Short mmCIF file of C-alpha atoms in Angstrom, two decimals:
data_model
loop_
_atom_site.label_atom_id
_atom_site.label_comp_id
_atom_site.label_asym_id
_atom_site.label_seq_id
_atom_site.Cartn_x
_atom_site.Cartn_y
_atom_site.Cartn_z
CA GLU A 1 0.00 0.00 0.00
CA THR A 2 1.15 3.52 -0.70
CA GLY A 3 0.19 7.00 0.43
CA VAL A 4 -2.49 7.56 3.03
CA THR A 5 -5.24 5.00 3.51
CA GLN A 6 -8.43 5.44 5.49
CA THR A 7 -10.98 2.94 6.70
CA PRO A 8 -13.88 2.63 6.58
CA ARG A 9 -14.71 4.61 3.46
CA HIS A 10 -18.36 4.86 4.48
CA LEU A 11 -19.90 4.70 7.93
CA VAL A 12 -23.49 5.06 9.09
CA MET A 13 -24.07 5.28 12.81
CA GLY A 14 -26.74 6.18 15.28
CA MET A 15 -26.28 8.92 17.81
CA THR A 16 -25.62 6.46 20.62
CA ASN A 17 -23.06 4.34 18.79
CA LYS A 18 -19.32 4.26 19.31
CA LYS A 19 -17.18 3.84 16.23
CA SER A 20 -13.65 4.63 15.11
CA LEU A 21 -12.05 5.90 11.93
CA LYS A 22 -8.60 4.64 11.06
CA CYS A 23 -5.83 6.25 9.06
CA GLU A 24 -2.47 4.85 8.06
CA GLN A 25 0.31 6.63 6.20
CA HIS A 26 3.09 4.84 4.36
CA LEU A 27 5.13 7.94 3.54
CA GLY A 28 7.42 8.16 6.55
CA HIS A 29 5.93 11.51 7.54
CA ASN A 30 6.13 13.02 11.00
CA ALA A 31 2.80 14.83 11.14
CA MET A 32 -0.77 13.61 10.78
CA TYR A 33 -4.06 15.48 10.71
CA TRP A 34 -7.81 15.07 10.87
CA TYR A 35 -9.91 17.41 8.75
CA LYS A 36 -13.67 17.69 8.43
CA GLN A 37 -15.13 18.52 5.02
CA SER A 38 -18.76 19.61 4.82
CA ALA A 39 -20.66 20.87 1.81
CA LYS A 40 -20.20 24.57 1.09
CA LYS A 41 -17.69 24.93 3.95
CA PRO A 42 -13.89 25.15 3.98
CA LEU A 43 -11.82 22.22 5.07
CA GLU A 44 -11.88 22.41 8.84
CA LEU A 45 -8.77 21.38 10.74
CA MET A 46 -9.65 19.25 13.76
CA PHE A 47 -6.45 17.79 15.17
CA VAL A 48 -2.74 17.81 14.43
CA TYR A 49 -0.21 15.28 15.66
CA SER A 50 3.51 15.79 15.29
CA LEU A 51 5.79 12.90 16.22
CA GLU A 52 2.81 11.25 17.96
CA GLU A 53 2.13 14.25 20.18
CA ARG A 54 -1.04 16.25 19.77
CA VAL A 55 0.01 19.76 18.88
CA GLU A 56 -3.35 21.19 18.01
CA ASN A 57 -6.97 20.72 18.97
CA ASN A 58 -9.15 23.21 17.18
CA SER A 59 -11.93 23.46 19.76
CA VAL A 60 -13.35 20.15 18.66
CA PRO A 61 -16.19 18.73 20.80
CA SER A 62 -15.17 15.92 23.14
CA ARG A 63 -17.38 13.46 21.28
CA PHE A 64 -14.45 13.30 18.85
CA SER A 65 -11.39 11.72 20.43
CA PRO A 66 -8.15 11.29 18.47
CA GLU A 67 -5.47 8.73 19.12
CA CYS A 68 -2.02 8.49 17.58
CA PRO A 69 -0.25 5.33 18.78
CA ASN A 70 2.71 5.84 16.43
CA SER A 71 3.76 8.11 13.59
CA SER A 72 2.09 5.92 10.97
CA HIS A 73 -1.34 5.48 12.50
CA LEU A 74 -4.08 7.87 13.51
CA PHE A 75 -7.53 7.11 14.83
CA LEU A 76 -10.63 9.20 15.41
CA HIS A 77 -12.93 7.71 18.02
CA LEU A 78 -16.55 8.76 17.69
CA HIS A 79 -19.12 8.71 20.50
CA THR A 80 -22.65 10.12 20.82
CA LEU A 81 -22.39 12.11 17.63
CA GLN A 82 -25.02 14.49 16.31
CA PRO A 83 -26.60 14.54 12.84
CA GLU A 84 -24.68 17.76 12.07
CA ASP A 85 -21.45 15.77 12.44
CA SER A 86 -22.27 14.01 9.17
CA ALA A 87 -19.44 14.91 6.81
CA LEU A 88 -16.39 13.63 5.01
CA TYR A 89 -13.51 13.12 7.43
CA LEU A 90 -10.13 13.41 5.79
CA CYS A 91 -6.86 12.23 7.21
CA ALA A 92 -3.65 13.82 5.96
CA SER A 93 0.05 13.59 6.59
CA SER A 94 3.06 15.77 5.91
CA GLN A 95 6.76 15.67 6.50
CA ASP A 96 6.49 18.34 9.19
CA SER A 97 3.66 20.01 11.08
CA HIS A 98 1.30 22.06 8.89
CA GLY A 99 2.98 20.88 5.74
CA GLY A 100 6.30 22.36 6.76
CA ARG A 101 7.70 24.83 4.29
CA THR A 102 6.07 23.30 1.26
CA GLY A 103 2.48 23.42 2.50
CA GLU A 104 2.02 19.99 1.01
CA LEU A 105 -0.42 17.71 2.72
CA PHE A 106 -1.06 14.20 1.47
CA PHE A 107 -4.70 13.31 1.98
CA GLY A 108 -6.43 9.99 2.29
CA GLU A 109 -9.61 9.25 0.33
CA GLY A 110 -11.73 10.12 3.34
CA SER A 111 -14.37 8.43 5.46
CA ARG A 112 -17.92 9.49 4.64
CA LEU A 113 -19.82 9.59 7.93
CA THR A 114 -23.59 9.71 8.23
CA VAL A 115 -25.12 10.14 11.67
CA LEU A 116 -28.79 9.18 11.90
CA GLN B 1 -14.86 38.25 7.03
CA LYS B 2 -13.75 34.84 5.84
CA GLU B 3 -10.01 34.23 6.01
CA VAL B 4 -9.85 32.73 2.53
CA GLU B 5 -12.64 33.41 0.04
CA GLN B 6 -13.47 31.71 -3.20
CA ASN B 7 -16.49 31.78 -5.46
CA SER B 8 -18.08 28.34 -5.15
CA GLY B 9 -19.06 28.25 -8.82
CA PRO B 10 -19.61 26.23 -10.84
CA LEU B 11 -17.35 27.91 -13.33
CA SER B 12 -18.16 26.48 -16.76
CA VAL B 13 -15.69 26.85 -19.62
CA PRO B 14 -15.49 25.18 -23.02
CA GLU B 15 -12.70 22.79 -23.82
CA GLY B 16 -9.59 24.66 -24.98
CA ALA B 17 -10.46 27.89 -23.16
CA ILE B 18 -8.62 29.51 -20.28
CA ALA B 19 -10.16 28.89 -16.87
CA SER B 20 -9.49 31.60 -14.30
CA LEU B 21 -9.96 30.77 -10.63
CA ASN B 22 -9.66 33.47 -8.00
CA CYS B 23 -9.04 33.58 -4.29
CA THR B 24 -8.78 36.45 -1.81
CA TYR B 25 -7.41 36.31 1.71
CA SER B 26 -7.89 38.53 4.70
CA ASP B 27 -4.50 38.73 6.39
CA ARG B 28 -1.87 40.85 4.68
CA VAL B 29 1.00 39.03 6.42
CA SER B 30 0.13 35.65 4.91
CA GLN B 31 3.24 34.21 3.35
CA SER B 32 2.56 31.12 1.30
CA PHE B 33 -0.22 30.20 -1.09
CA PHE B 34 -1.32 26.91 -2.54
CA TRP B 35 -3.80 25.43 -4.95
CA TYR B 36 -5.21 21.97 -4.35
CA ARG B 37 -7.37 20.06 -6.82
CA GLN B 38 -10.10 17.71 -5.63
CA TYR B 39 -11.88 15.45 -8.06
CA SER B 40 -15.38 14.40 -7.10
CA GLY B 41 -15.22 11.63 -4.50
CA LYS B 42 -11.46 11.92 -4.22
CA SER B 43 -8.99 13.56 -1.87
CA PRO B 44 -7.37 16.98 -2.43
CA GLU B 45 -3.93 17.02 -4.05
CA LEU B 46 -1.45 19.87 -4.23
CA ILE B 47 -0.95 21.20 -7.75
CA MET B 48 0.67 24.63 -7.33
CA SER B 49 2.43 26.69 -4.71
CA ILE B 50 3.49 30.34 -4.90
CA TYR B 51 5.36 32.48 -2.40
CA SER B 52 6.26 35.78 -4.08
CA ASN B 53 4.40 38.33 -6.16
CA GLY B 54 4.04 37.61 -9.84
CA ASP B 55 3.39 34.57 -11.94
CA LYS B 56 4.53 30.99 -11.59
CA GLU B 57 4.00 28.63 -14.48
CA ASP B 58 3.88 24.85 -14.49
CA GLY B 59 2.71 23.31 -17.73
CA ARG B 60 -0.82 24.50 -18.46
CA PHE B 61 -1.16 25.97 -14.96
CA THR B 62 -0.15 29.49 -13.93
CA ALA B 63 -0.48 30.77 -10.38
CA GLN B 64 -0.58 34.52 -9.91
CA LEU B 65 -0.02 36.33 -6.62
CA ASN B 66 -0.67 39.95 -5.75
CA LYS B 67 0.05 40.53 -2.08
CA ALA B 68 -0.86 44.22 -2.18
CA SER B 69 -4.37 43.34 -3.32
CA GLN B 70 -4.44 40.14 -1.30
CA TYR B 71 -5.46 37.84 -4.07
CA VAL B 72 -4.10 34.73 -5.68
CA SER B 73 -5.38 33.17 -8.87
CA LEU B 74 -4.95 30.02 -10.89
CA LEU B 75 -5.13 30.05 -14.67
CA ILE B 76 -5.60 26.83 -16.58
CA ARG B 77 -4.77 27.14 -20.26
CA ASP B 78 -6.22 24.83 -22.90
CA SER B 79 -8.75 23.50 -20.38
CA GLN B 80 -9.63 19.84 -20.72
CA PRO B 81 -12.68 17.93 -19.46
CA SER B 82 -10.24 16.10 -17.18
CA ASP B 83 -9.61 19.43 -15.42
CA SER B 84 -13.19 19.36 -14.13
CA ALA B 85 -12.80 19.33 -10.36
CA THR B 86 -13.03 21.55 -7.30
CA TYR B 87 -10.01 23.78 -6.80
CA LEU B 88 -9.15 24.70 -3.21
CA CYS B 89 -7.10 27.75 -2.38
CA ALA B 90 -5.01 27.46 0.79
CA VAL B 91 -3.02 30.12 2.60
CA MET B 92 -0.29 29.68 5.18
CA GLY B 93 1.03 32.20 7.65
CA THR B 94 -2.26 33.93 8.38
CA TYR B 95 -2.24 35.85 11.65
CA ASN B 96 1.35 34.73 12.29
CA THR B 97 0.51 31.07 12.58
CA ASP B 98 1.77 28.27 10.38
CA LYS B 99 -1.72 26.88 9.82
CA LEU B 100 -2.96 26.09 6.37
CA ILE B 101 -6.30 27.85 5.94
CA PHE B 102 -8.48 26.57 3.12
CA GLY B 103 -11.16 28.28 1.10
CA THR B 104 -14.46 26.59 0.26
CA GLY B 105 -13.25 25.75 -3.25
CA THR B 106 -14.42 26.62 -6.76
CA ARG B 107 -16.03 23.89 -8.84
CA LEU B 108 -14.77 23.96 -12.42
CA GLN B 109 -16.66 22.29 -15.25
CA VAL B 110 -14.98 21.98 -18.64
CA PHE B 111 -17.42 20.95 -21.33
CA PRO B 112 -16.42 19.41 -24.70
#
């Protein structure tokens, strides 16, 4: 496998469910990110991890809980979500935090989440 | 005021024409500017970066930056149907942070 892979690609869950999104990067990068993409809205940065340490939490509700066990893997644990949390969740990686000097983020294909 | 603004489109151009995509940003001290392309159902990918005023050309793509007017644009020459996608403008260095701030994107449709 190459690049950034995300699973599952599609997820439907009820508001009381607990689920997790998984991201794996095969690029040897030091930084990983979770973004939320909703229709008609800009990409919204949720969390940033650099060398497995969380360096940014953009005022994300606690029902979203990230986990970065190592520099290649990133999880987003979901619990008691709301219908407005339905969106495409994109994982990305870069050599350094915030894309370093090049601004280049490598994105996964995303996990399409629907909350009923 | 939005930090990075783009017209959502769709921008429709005929095959072979020049497509012009525009982006404005709110913070004058922003330092670095990027264009990402996102095909429908796919992830964004970086296609151009520009750091100084003027034009930067890469194949059929030209990025233009005017820091005094706080806008950055992307020109696509000889547009092809395969260029049909959403183009995201991203700005780094806004408000003295190193965050990448994205616009909402402009959807481009190139018709044969």
